[in-house]
Short mmCIF file of N, CA and C and ligand atoms in Angstrom, two decimals:
data_model
loop_
_atom_site.label_atom_id
_atom_site.label_comp_id
_atom_site.label_asym_id
_atom_site.label_seq_id
_atom_site.Cartn_x
_atom_site.Cartn_y
_atom_site.Cartn_z
N UNK A 1 5.55 -23.00 -6.66
CA UNK A 1 5.63 -21.70 -7.35
C UNK A 1 4.24 -21.11 -7.48
N UNK A 2 4.14 -19.84 -7.26
CA UNK A 2 2.85 -19.17 -7.44
C UNK A 2 3.01 -18.21 -8.60
N UNK A 3 2.36 -18.51 -9.72
CA UNK A 3 2.48 -17.63 -10.89
C UNK A 3 1.19 -16.84 -11.02
N UNK A 4 1.31 -15.54 -10.95
CA UNK A 4 0.11 -14.73 -11.11
C UNK A 4 0.42 -13.47 -11.88
N UNK A 5 -0.36 -13.23 -12.90
CA UNK A 5 -0.28 -11.96 -13.62
C UNK A 5 -1.65 -11.72 -14.20
N UNK A 6 -2.14 -10.50 -14.12
CA UNK A 6 -3.48 -10.25 -14.66
C UNK A 6 -3.52 -10.50 -16.16
N UNK A 7 -4.61 -11.10 -16.64
CA UNK A 7 -4.75 -11.36 -18.08
C UNK A 7 -4.77 -10.04 -18.84
N UNK A 8 -4.16 -10.03 -20.00
CA UNK A 8 -4.14 -8.82 -20.83
C UNK A 8 -5.57 -8.43 -21.17
N UNK A 9 -5.86 -7.15 -21.17
CA UNK A 9 -7.16 -6.67 -21.59
C UNK A 9 -8.20 -6.58 -20.49
N UNK A 10 -7.86 -7.06 -19.28
CA UNK A 10 -8.81 -6.94 -18.16
C UNK A 10 -9.02 -5.47 -17.83
N UNK A 11 -10.27 -5.10 -17.48
CA UNK A 11 -10.40 -3.71 -17.04
C UNK A 11 -9.94 -3.62 -15.59
N UNK A 12 -9.76 -2.38 -15.16
CA UNK A 12 -9.10 -2.16 -13.87
C UNK A 12 -9.85 -2.79 -12.71
N UNK A 13 -11.18 -2.71 -12.73
CA UNK A 13 -11.95 -3.29 -11.62
C UNK A 13 -11.70 -4.80 -11.54
N UNK A 14 -11.58 -5.46 -12.70
CA UNK A 14 -11.32 -6.90 -12.69
C UNK A 14 -9.89 -7.22 -12.26
N UNK A 15 -8.95 -6.35 -12.62
CA UNK A 15 -7.57 -6.54 -12.14
C UNK A 15 -7.57 -6.55 -10.62
N UNK A 16 -8.29 -5.60 -10.03
CA UNK A 16 -8.32 -5.53 -8.56
C UNK A 16 -9.06 -6.71 -7.96
N UNK A 17 -10.14 -7.18 -8.62
CA UNK A 17 -10.82 -8.38 -8.11
C UNK A 17 -9.85 -9.56 -8.07
N UNK A 18 -9.10 -9.72 -9.15
CA UNK A 18 -8.13 -10.82 -9.21
C UNK A 18 -7.01 -10.63 -8.19
N UNK A 19 -6.59 -9.37 -8.03
CA UNK A 19 -5.50 -9.08 -7.08
C UNK A 19 -5.94 -9.45 -5.66
N UNK A 20 -7.15 -9.06 -5.29
CA UNK A 20 -7.64 -9.37 -3.94
C UNK A 20 -7.77 -10.88 -3.76
N UNK A 21 -8.30 -11.56 -4.78
CA UNK A 21 -8.44 -13.02 -4.69
C UNK A 21 -7.07 -13.68 -4.55
N UNK A 22 -6.09 -13.18 -5.31
CA UNK A 22 -4.74 -13.76 -5.24
C UNK A 22 -4.11 -13.49 -3.88
N UNK A 23 -4.34 -12.29 -3.33
CA UNK A 23 -3.78 -11.96 -2.01
C UNK A 23 -4.38 -12.89 -0.94
N UNK A 24 -5.67 -13.15 -1.04
CA UNK A 24 -6.31 -14.05 -0.07
C UNK A 24 -5.76 -15.47 -0.22
N UNK A 25 -5.57 -15.89 -1.46
CA UNK A 25 -5.04 -17.25 -1.69
C UNK A 25 -3.61 -17.36 -1.16
N UNK A 26 -2.80 -16.32 -1.40
CA UNK A 26 -1.38 -16.36 -1.00
C UNK A 26 -1.20 -16.35 0.52
N UNK A 27 -2.12 -15.68 1.22
CA UNK A 27 -1.96 -15.52 2.66
C UNK A 27 -2.79 -16.53 3.47
N UNK A 28 -3.57 -17.32 2.77
CA UNK A 28 -4.45 -18.31 3.43
C UNK A 28 -3.65 -19.25 4.33
N UNK A 29 -4.04 -19.32 5.58
CA UNK A 29 -3.41 -20.28 6.50
C UNK A 29 -2.03 -19.88 6.99
N UNK A 30 -1.54 -18.70 6.59
CA UNK A 30 -0.20 -18.26 7.03
C UNK A 30 -0.37 -17.20 8.12
N UNK A 31 0.22 -17.45 9.28
CA UNK A 31 0.03 -16.54 10.41
C UNK A 31 1.13 -15.49 10.52
N UNK A 32 2.17 -15.59 9.71
CA UNK A 32 3.27 -14.63 9.82
C UNK A 32 2.94 -13.36 9.02
N UNK A 33 2.71 -12.27 9.75
CA UNK A 33 2.31 -11.02 9.11
C UNK A 33 3.35 -10.44 8.18
N UNK A 34 4.64 -10.60 8.52
CA UNK A 34 5.70 -10.07 7.66
C UNK A 34 5.69 -10.79 6.32
N UNK A 35 5.59 -12.12 6.37
CA UNK A 35 5.56 -12.90 5.14
C UNK A 35 4.36 -12.49 4.29
N UNK A 36 3.22 -12.30 4.94
CA UNK A 36 2.02 -11.94 4.19
C UNK A 36 2.13 -10.54 3.58
N UNK A 37 2.68 -9.59 4.32
CA UNK A 37 2.88 -8.25 3.75
C UNK A 37 3.87 -8.30 2.58
N UNK A 38 4.92 -9.09 2.73
CA UNK A 38 5.92 -9.19 1.66
C UNK A 38 5.29 -9.74 0.38
N UNK A 39 4.48 -10.78 0.51
CA UNK A 39 3.84 -11.33 -0.68
C UNK A 39 2.81 -10.38 -1.27
N UNK A 40 2.09 -9.66 -0.41
CA UNK A 40 1.10 -8.69 -0.94
C UNK A 40 1.80 -7.54 -1.66
N UNK A 41 2.94 -7.08 -1.13
CA UNK A 41 3.69 -6.01 -1.82
C UNK A 41 4.15 -6.50 -3.19
N UNK A 42 4.65 -7.73 -3.23
CA UNK A 42 5.11 -8.30 -4.51
C UNK A 42 3.95 -8.46 -5.49
N UNK A 43 2.80 -8.84 -4.96
CA UNK A 43 1.61 -9.02 -5.80
C UNK A 43 1.16 -7.68 -6.41
N UNK A 44 1.13 -6.65 -5.59
CA UNK A 44 0.75 -5.31 -6.09
C UNK A 44 1.71 -4.90 -7.20
N UNK A 45 2.99 -5.09 -6.95
CA UNK A 45 4.04 -4.71 -7.91
C UNK A 45 3.87 -5.48 -9.23
N UNK A 46 3.48 -6.75 -9.12
CA UNK A 46 3.30 -7.59 -10.31
C UNK A 46 2.06 -7.20 -11.10
N UNK A 47 1.02 -6.79 -10.39
CA UNK A 47 -0.29 -6.58 -11.04
C UNK A 47 -0.49 -5.17 -11.59
N UNK A 48 0.14 -4.18 -10.97
CA UNK A 48 -0.19 -2.80 -11.32
C UNK A 48 0.97 -2.13 -12.05
N UNK A 49 0.68 -1.47 -13.17
CA UNK A 49 1.75 -0.81 -13.93
C UNK A 49 2.11 0.56 -13.34
N UNK A 50 3.25 1.05 -13.73
CA UNK A 50 3.67 2.44 -13.46
C UNK A 50 3.78 2.76 -11.97
N UNK A 51 4.42 1.84 -11.25
CA UNK A 51 4.72 2.11 -9.83
C UNK A 51 6.23 2.20 -9.66
N UNK A 52 6.69 3.02 -8.75
CA UNK A 52 8.11 2.98 -8.39
C UNK A 52 8.32 2.58 -6.92
N UNK A 53 7.21 2.41 -6.19
CA UNK A 53 7.31 1.96 -4.79
C UNK A 53 5.97 1.36 -4.41
N UNK A 54 5.98 0.22 -3.75
CA UNK A 54 4.73 -0.39 -3.30
C UNK A 54 5.02 -1.17 -2.03
N UNK A 55 4.30 -0.85 -0.96
CA UNK A 55 4.54 -1.60 0.25
C UNK A 55 3.76 -1.10 1.44
N UNK A 56 4.28 -1.45 2.61
CA UNK A 56 3.56 -1.24 3.87
C UNK A 56 4.39 -0.40 4.84
N UNK A 57 3.71 0.46 5.57
CA UNK A 57 4.22 0.99 6.83
C UNK A 57 3.32 0.44 7.92
N UNK A 58 3.91 0.00 9.02
CA UNK A 58 3.15 -0.62 10.11
C UNK A 58 2.98 0.37 11.26
N UNK A 59 1.89 0.20 12.02
CA UNK A 59 1.70 0.99 13.23
C UNK A 59 1.56 0.02 14.40
N UNK A 60 2.70 -0.28 15.04
CA UNK A 60 2.63 -1.23 16.15
C UNK A 60 1.71 -0.70 17.25
N UNK A 61 1.12 -1.60 18.02
CA UNK A 61 0.18 -1.21 19.09
C UNK A 61 0.84 -0.19 20.02
N UNK A 62 0.16 0.92 20.24
CA UNK A 62 0.66 1.94 21.16
C UNK A 62 1.68 2.88 20.56
N UNK A 63 2.12 2.64 19.34
CA UNK A 63 3.17 3.47 18.74
C UNK A 63 2.61 4.81 18.27
N UNK A 64 3.48 5.80 18.21
CA UNK A 64 3.06 7.12 17.72
C UNK A 64 3.70 7.41 16.37
N UNK A 65 4.37 6.43 15.81
CA UNK A 65 4.93 6.62 14.47
C UNK A 65 4.82 5.33 13.68
N UNK A 66 4.71 5.52 12.36
CA UNK A 66 4.69 4.37 11.46
C UNK A 66 6.11 3.84 11.31
N UNK A 67 6.22 2.53 11.09
CA UNK A 67 7.52 1.90 10.89
C UNK A 67 7.50 1.16 9.56
N UNK A 68 8.57 1.32 8.80
CA UNK A 68 8.66 0.69 7.48
C UNK A 68 8.41 -0.82 7.55
N UNK A 69 7.62 -1.31 6.62
CA UNK A 69 7.36 -2.74 6.51
C UNK A 69 7.84 -3.26 5.17
N UNK A 70 7.42 -4.46 4.80
CA UNK A 70 7.85 -5.03 3.52
C UNK A 70 7.42 -4.18 2.33
N UNK A 71 8.31 -4.05 1.36
CA UNK A 71 8.02 -3.20 0.19
C UNK A 71 8.88 -3.62 -0.99
N UNK A 72 8.50 -3.10 -2.17
CA UNK A 72 9.34 -3.18 -3.37
C UNK A 72 9.63 -1.74 -3.78
N UNK A 73 10.87 -1.44 -4.08
CA UNK A 73 11.23 -0.09 -4.50
C UNK A 73 12.55 0.31 -3.87
N UNK A 74 12.87 1.60 -3.97
CA UNK A 74 14.13 2.07 -3.39
C UNK A 74 14.02 2.10 -1.86
N UNK A 75 15.17 1.99 -1.17
CA UNK A 75 15.14 2.12 0.28
C UNK A 75 14.40 3.39 0.68
N UNK A 76 13.63 3.31 1.79
CA UNK A 76 12.74 4.42 2.16
C UNK A 76 12.95 4.80 3.61
N UNK A 77 12.39 5.96 3.99
CA UNK A 77 12.52 6.39 5.38
C UNK A 77 11.86 5.35 6.29
N UNK A 78 12.47 5.14 7.45
CA UNK A 78 12.06 4.03 8.30
C UNK A 78 10.88 4.40 9.20
N UNK A 79 10.91 5.61 9.76
CA UNK A 79 9.86 6.00 10.70
C UNK A 79 9.17 7.27 10.23
N UNK A 80 7.85 7.30 10.32
CA UNK A 80 7.06 8.47 9.92
C UNK A 80 6.08 8.78 11.06
N UNK A 81 6.17 9.99 11.60
CA UNK A 81 5.28 10.38 12.70
C UNK A 81 3.83 10.44 12.21
N UNK A 82 2.90 10.08 13.09
CA UNK A 82 1.48 10.20 12.75
C UNK A 82 1.20 11.65 12.41
N UNK A 83 0.53 11.88 11.30
CA UNK A 83 0.22 13.24 10.87
C UNK A 83 1.24 13.81 9.90
N UNK A 84 2.40 13.13 9.74
CA UNK A 84 3.43 13.64 8.82
C UNK A 84 3.32 12.98 7.46
N UNK A 85 3.53 13.79 6.43
CA UNK A 85 3.56 13.25 5.08
C UNK A 85 2.23 12.62 4.69
N UNK A 86 2.24 11.96 3.55
CA UNK A 86 1.01 11.35 3.05
C UNK A 86 0.64 10.12 3.90
N UNK A 87 1.66 9.33 4.24
CA UNK A 87 1.40 8.11 5.04
C UNK A 87 0.91 8.45 6.44
N UNK A 88 1.60 9.39 7.08
CA UNK A 88 1.23 9.77 8.45
C UNK A 88 -0.14 10.43 8.48
N UNK A 89 -0.50 11.15 7.42
CA UNK A 89 -1.83 11.76 7.35
C UNK A 89 -2.90 10.68 7.22
N UNK A 90 -2.66 9.69 6.36
CA UNK A 90 -3.63 8.60 6.19
C UNK A 90 -3.83 7.85 7.51
N UNK A 91 -2.72 7.61 8.22
CA UNK A 91 -2.83 6.86 9.48
C UNK A 91 -3.53 7.69 10.55
N UNK A 92 -3.21 8.99 10.63
CA UNK A 92 -3.78 9.83 11.69
C UNK A 92 -5.26 10.09 11.46
N UNK A 93 -5.64 10.22 10.19
CA UNK A 93 -7.05 10.55 9.88
C UNK A 93 -7.88 9.31 9.61
N UNK A 94 -7.23 8.16 9.48
CA UNK A 94 -7.88 6.89 9.10
C UNK A 94 -8.59 7.03 7.76
N UNK A 95 -8.10 7.94 6.93
CA UNK A 95 -8.73 8.17 5.62
C UNK A 95 -7.68 8.00 4.52
N UNK A 96 -8.07 7.32 3.45
CA UNK A 96 -7.17 7.14 2.30
C UNK A 96 -6.78 8.50 1.72
N UNK A 97 -5.55 8.56 1.21
CA UNK A 97 -5.06 9.79 0.60
C UNK A 97 -4.67 9.47 -0.85
N UNK A 98 -5.35 10.11 -1.79
CA UNK A 98 -5.03 9.93 -3.21
C UNK A 98 -4.47 11.26 -3.69
N UNK A 99 -3.16 11.30 -3.93
CA UNK A 99 -2.47 12.57 -4.17
C UNK A 99 -2.01 12.61 -5.63
N UNK A 100 -2.60 13.49 -6.41
CA UNK A 100 -2.29 13.56 -7.84
C UNK A 100 -0.90 14.15 -8.08
N UNK A 101 -0.50 15.09 -7.21
CA UNK A 101 0.80 15.76 -7.37
C UNK A 101 1.45 15.85 -5.98
N UNK A 102 2.41 14.99 -5.74
CA UNK A 102 3.01 14.96 -4.39
C UNK A 102 3.69 16.27 -4.03
N UNK A 103 4.14 17.01 -5.05
CA UNK A 103 4.83 18.27 -4.74
C UNK A 103 3.86 19.31 -4.19
N UNK A 104 2.56 19.10 -4.42
CA UNK A 104 1.55 20.04 -3.93
C UNK A 104 1.00 19.61 -2.58
N UNK A 105 1.46 18.46 -2.05
CA UNK A 105 0.94 17.97 -0.76
C UNK A 105 1.83 18.51 0.36
N UNK A 106 1.26 19.33 1.25
CA UNK A 106 2.08 19.92 2.31
C UNK A 106 2.71 18.84 3.17
N UNK A 107 4.04 18.87 3.32
CA UNK A 107 4.72 17.92 4.19
C UNK A 107 5.03 16.58 3.55
N UNK A 108 4.77 16.46 2.25
CA UNK A 108 5.10 15.20 1.57
C UNK A 108 6.55 14.82 1.86
N UNK A 109 6.76 13.53 2.15
CA UNK A 109 8.12 13.05 2.45
C UNK A 109 8.66 12.37 1.19
N UNK A 110 9.70 12.94 0.62
CA UNK A 110 10.22 12.42 -0.65
C UNK A 110 11.25 11.33 -0.39
N UNK A 111 10.80 10.07 -0.43
CA UNK A 111 11.74 8.95 -0.26
C UNK A 111 12.41 8.65 -1.59
N UNK A 112 11.69 8.80 -2.67
CA UNK A 112 12.22 8.55 -4.02
C UNK A 112 11.89 9.78 -4.85
N UNK A 113 12.92 10.45 -5.34
CA UNK A 113 12.72 11.71 -6.09
C UNK A 113 11.89 11.49 -7.35
N UNK A 114 11.78 10.23 -7.80
CA UNK A 114 10.98 9.95 -9.01
C UNK A 114 9.47 10.03 -8.76
N UNK A 115 9.06 9.93 -7.50
CA UNK A 115 7.61 9.87 -7.22
C UNK A 115 6.92 11.17 -7.60
N UNK A 116 5.81 11.03 -8.33
CA UNK A 116 5.02 12.22 -8.71
C UNK A 116 3.61 12.14 -8.13
N UNK A 117 3.05 10.94 -7.98
CA UNK A 117 1.73 10.80 -7.37
C UNK A 117 1.76 9.61 -6.41
N UNK A 118 0.78 9.59 -5.52
CA UNK A 118 0.85 8.61 -4.43
C UNK A 118 -0.56 8.25 -3.95
N UNK A 119 -0.73 6.99 -3.57
CA UNK A 119 -2.00 6.52 -2.98
C UNK A 119 -1.66 5.81 -1.67
N UNK A 120 -2.25 6.26 -0.58
CA UNK A 120 -2.01 5.63 0.72
C UNK A 120 -3.37 5.27 1.34
N UNK A 121 -3.49 3.99 1.72
CA UNK A 121 -4.75 3.47 2.26
C UNK A 121 -4.49 2.87 3.63
N UNK A 122 -5.22 3.31 4.65
CA UNK A 122 -5.03 2.70 5.96
C UNK A 122 -5.61 1.29 6.02
N UNK A 123 -4.95 0.43 6.78
CA UNK A 123 -5.46 -0.92 7.03
C UNK A 123 -5.99 -0.92 8.47
N UNK A 124 -7.29 -1.20 8.60
CA UNK A 124 -7.93 -1.13 9.92
C UNK A 124 -8.24 -2.53 10.42
N UNK A 125 -7.96 -2.76 11.70
CA UNK A 125 -8.33 -4.03 12.35
C UNK A 125 -9.10 -3.69 13.60
N UNK A 126 -10.37 -4.10 13.63
CA UNK A 126 -11.24 -3.79 14.77
C UNK A 126 -11.20 -2.30 15.09
N UNK A 127 -11.24 -1.47 14.04
CA UNK A 127 -11.31 -0.02 14.22
C UNK A 127 -9.98 0.67 14.45
N UNK A 128 -8.89 -0.10 14.58
CA UNK A 128 -7.58 0.47 14.86
C UNK A 128 -6.71 0.41 13.59
N UNK A 129 -5.97 1.50 13.32
CA UNK A 129 -5.04 1.46 12.18
C UNK A 129 -3.86 0.57 12.56
N UNK A 130 -3.62 -0.48 11.77
CA UNK A 130 -2.47 -1.35 12.07
C UNK A 130 -1.35 -1.16 11.05
N UNK A 131 -1.68 -0.53 9.91
CA UNK A 131 -0.68 -0.34 8.85
C UNK A 131 -1.27 0.60 7.81
N UNK A 132 -0.44 1.03 6.88
CA UNK A 132 -0.95 1.66 5.66
C UNK A 132 -0.31 0.96 4.47
N UNK A 133 -1.06 0.91 3.38
CA UNK A 133 -0.50 0.45 2.10
C UNK A 133 -0.14 1.70 1.33
N UNK A 134 1.10 1.78 0.85
CA UNK A 134 1.59 2.98 0.17
C UNK A 134 2.01 2.62 -1.26
N UNK A 135 1.44 3.29 -2.23
CA UNK A 135 1.85 3.12 -3.64
C UNK A 135 2.33 4.46 -4.17
N UNK A 136 3.49 4.44 -4.82
CA UNK A 136 4.03 5.65 -5.45
C UNK A 136 4.17 5.41 -6.94
N UNK A 137 3.99 6.48 -7.71
CA UNK A 137 4.15 6.37 -9.16
C UNK A 137 5.01 7.51 -9.69
N UNK A 138 5.80 7.23 -10.72
CA UNK A 138 6.55 8.31 -11.36
C UNK A 138 5.66 9.16 -12.28
N UNK A 139 4.42 8.73 -12.49
CA UNK A 139 3.50 9.48 -13.34
C UNK A 139 2.62 10.40 -12.50
N UNK A 140 2.38 11.62 -12.93
CA UNK A 140 1.43 12.46 -12.20
C UNK A 140 0.02 11.89 -12.32
N UNK A 141 -0.78 12.05 -11.28
CA UNK A 141 -2.18 11.62 -11.29
C UNK A 141 -2.35 10.17 -11.76
N UNK A 142 -1.46 9.29 -11.33
CA UNK A 142 -1.51 7.87 -11.73
C UNK A 142 -2.72 7.14 -11.15
N UNK A 143 -3.21 7.58 -9.97
CA UNK A 143 -4.23 6.80 -9.24
C UNK A 143 -5.60 7.48 -9.35
N UNK A 144 -6.64 6.65 -9.62
CA UNK A 144 -7.99 7.20 -9.74
C UNK A 144 -8.92 6.49 -8.73
N UNK A 145 -10.21 6.74 -8.88
CA UNK A 145 -11.19 6.19 -7.93
C UNK A 145 -11.20 4.66 -7.94
N UNK A 146 -10.91 4.06 -9.09
CA UNK A 146 -10.88 2.59 -9.14
C UNK A 146 -9.67 2.02 -8.40
N UNK A 147 -8.54 2.73 -8.50
CA UNK A 147 -7.36 2.30 -7.73
C UNK A 147 -7.65 2.43 -6.24
N UNK A 148 -8.26 3.54 -5.88
CA UNK A 148 -8.60 3.77 -4.47
C UNK A 148 -9.52 2.65 -3.96
N UNK A 149 -10.59 2.36 -4.70
CA UNK A 149 -11.53 1.32 -4.27
C UNK A 149 -10.84 -0.05 -4.25
N UNK A 150 -9.98 -0.30 -5.21
CA UNK A 150 -9.30 -1.59 -5.29
C UNK A 150 -8.33 -1.80 -4.14
N UNK A 151 -7.54 -0.78 -3.81
CA UNK A 151 -6.58 -0.93 -2.71
C UNK A 151 -7.30 -0.94 -1.36
N UNK A 152 -8.41 -0.21 -1.27
CA UNK A 152 -9.20 -0.28 -0.02
C UNK A 152 -9.78 -1.69 0.14
N UNK A 153 -10.23 -2.30 -0.95
CA UNK A 153 -10.74 -3.68 -0.88
C UNK A 153 -9.62 -4.64 -0.45
N UNK A 154 -8.42 -4.41 -0.97
CA UNK A 154 -7.28 -5.25 -0.59
C UNK A 154 -6.98 -5.09 0.90
N UNK A 155 -6.94 -3.83 1.37
CA UNK A 155 -6.64 -3.55 2.78
C UNK A 155 -7.65 -4.26 3.68
N UNK A 156 -8.91 -4.19 3.29
CA UNK A 156 -9.97 -4.82 4.06
C UNK A 156 -9.80 -6.34 4.08
N UNK A 157 -9.45 -6.89 2.92
CA UNK A 157 -9.34 -8.36 2.80
C UNK A 157 -8.20 -8.92 3.61
N UNK A 158 -7.07 -8.20 3.67
CA UNK A 158 -5.87 -8.79 4.30
C UNK A 158 -5.64 -8.32 5.74
N UNK A 159 -6.52 -7.44 6.24
CA UNK A 159 -6.28 -6.84 7.56
C UNK A 159 -6.02 -7.89 8.65
N UNK A 160 -6.78 -8.97 8.61
CA UNK A 160 -6.63 -9.98 9.66
C UNK A 160 -5.38 -10.84 9.47
N UNK A 161 -4.68 -10.66 8.35
CA UNK A 161 -3.56 -11.57 8.04
C UNK A 161 -2.19 -10.90 8.08
N UNK A 162 -2.16 -9.61 8.43
CA UNK A 162 -0.86 -8.92 8.39
C UNK A 162 -0.44 -8.40 9.75
N UNK A 163 -1.24 -8.66 10.78
CA UNK A 163 -0.88 -8.13 12.08
C UNK A 163 0.30 -8.93 12.64
N UNK A 164 1.18 -8.24 13.33
CA UNK A 164 2.38 -8.91 13.86
C UNK A 164 2.10 -9.47 15.25
N1 SME B 201 5.90 9.78 0.47
C1 SME B 201 5.54 9.19 1.73
C2 SME B 201 6.74 8.59 2.42
C3 SME B 201 6.94 7.15 2.11
S1 SME B 201 7.60 6.87 0.60
O1 SME B 201 6.75 7.39 -0.42
C4 SME B 201 7.93 5.29 0.39
C5 SME B 201 4.88 10.22 2.62
O2 SME B 201 4.85 11.41 2.29
O3 SME B 201 4.40 9.83 3.68
#
């Protein structure tokens, strides 16, 4: 059994430090990318409050659209074209997208009507986007610069362990 929950009272930067360390520990020595993404999605869900969706979209080699990967939350759209929505924009531009109000984001894809804000971070392997990490919240402006830095650190840490 792997029991992990951030200690009460930790500041956000320390929560993310612990989250990254736990993700590395959980995926250590495991070569199955699906298993590793599934555990990382569960870890994010366990560690971070006020989420209604947390998981991965994958970009298989040569593909022109993202494909749904392991996640926690309501069933979601399976394929997202590069450049479409928040996820497709993050993948096409290789730049994280921190969206305070999803209704104001042109082309936002509403998988869960409860979502009000969203953070999407590309996962890069040797310069190529292999996936994005997508977090949705029912709260407006849920994600700040510390969340962005923390999820980017996670993406960087696990990039070599989630490729299929
Ligand atoms: N809102 C995303 C789609 C994925 S769901 O949020 C799970 C987007 O606009 O790309």
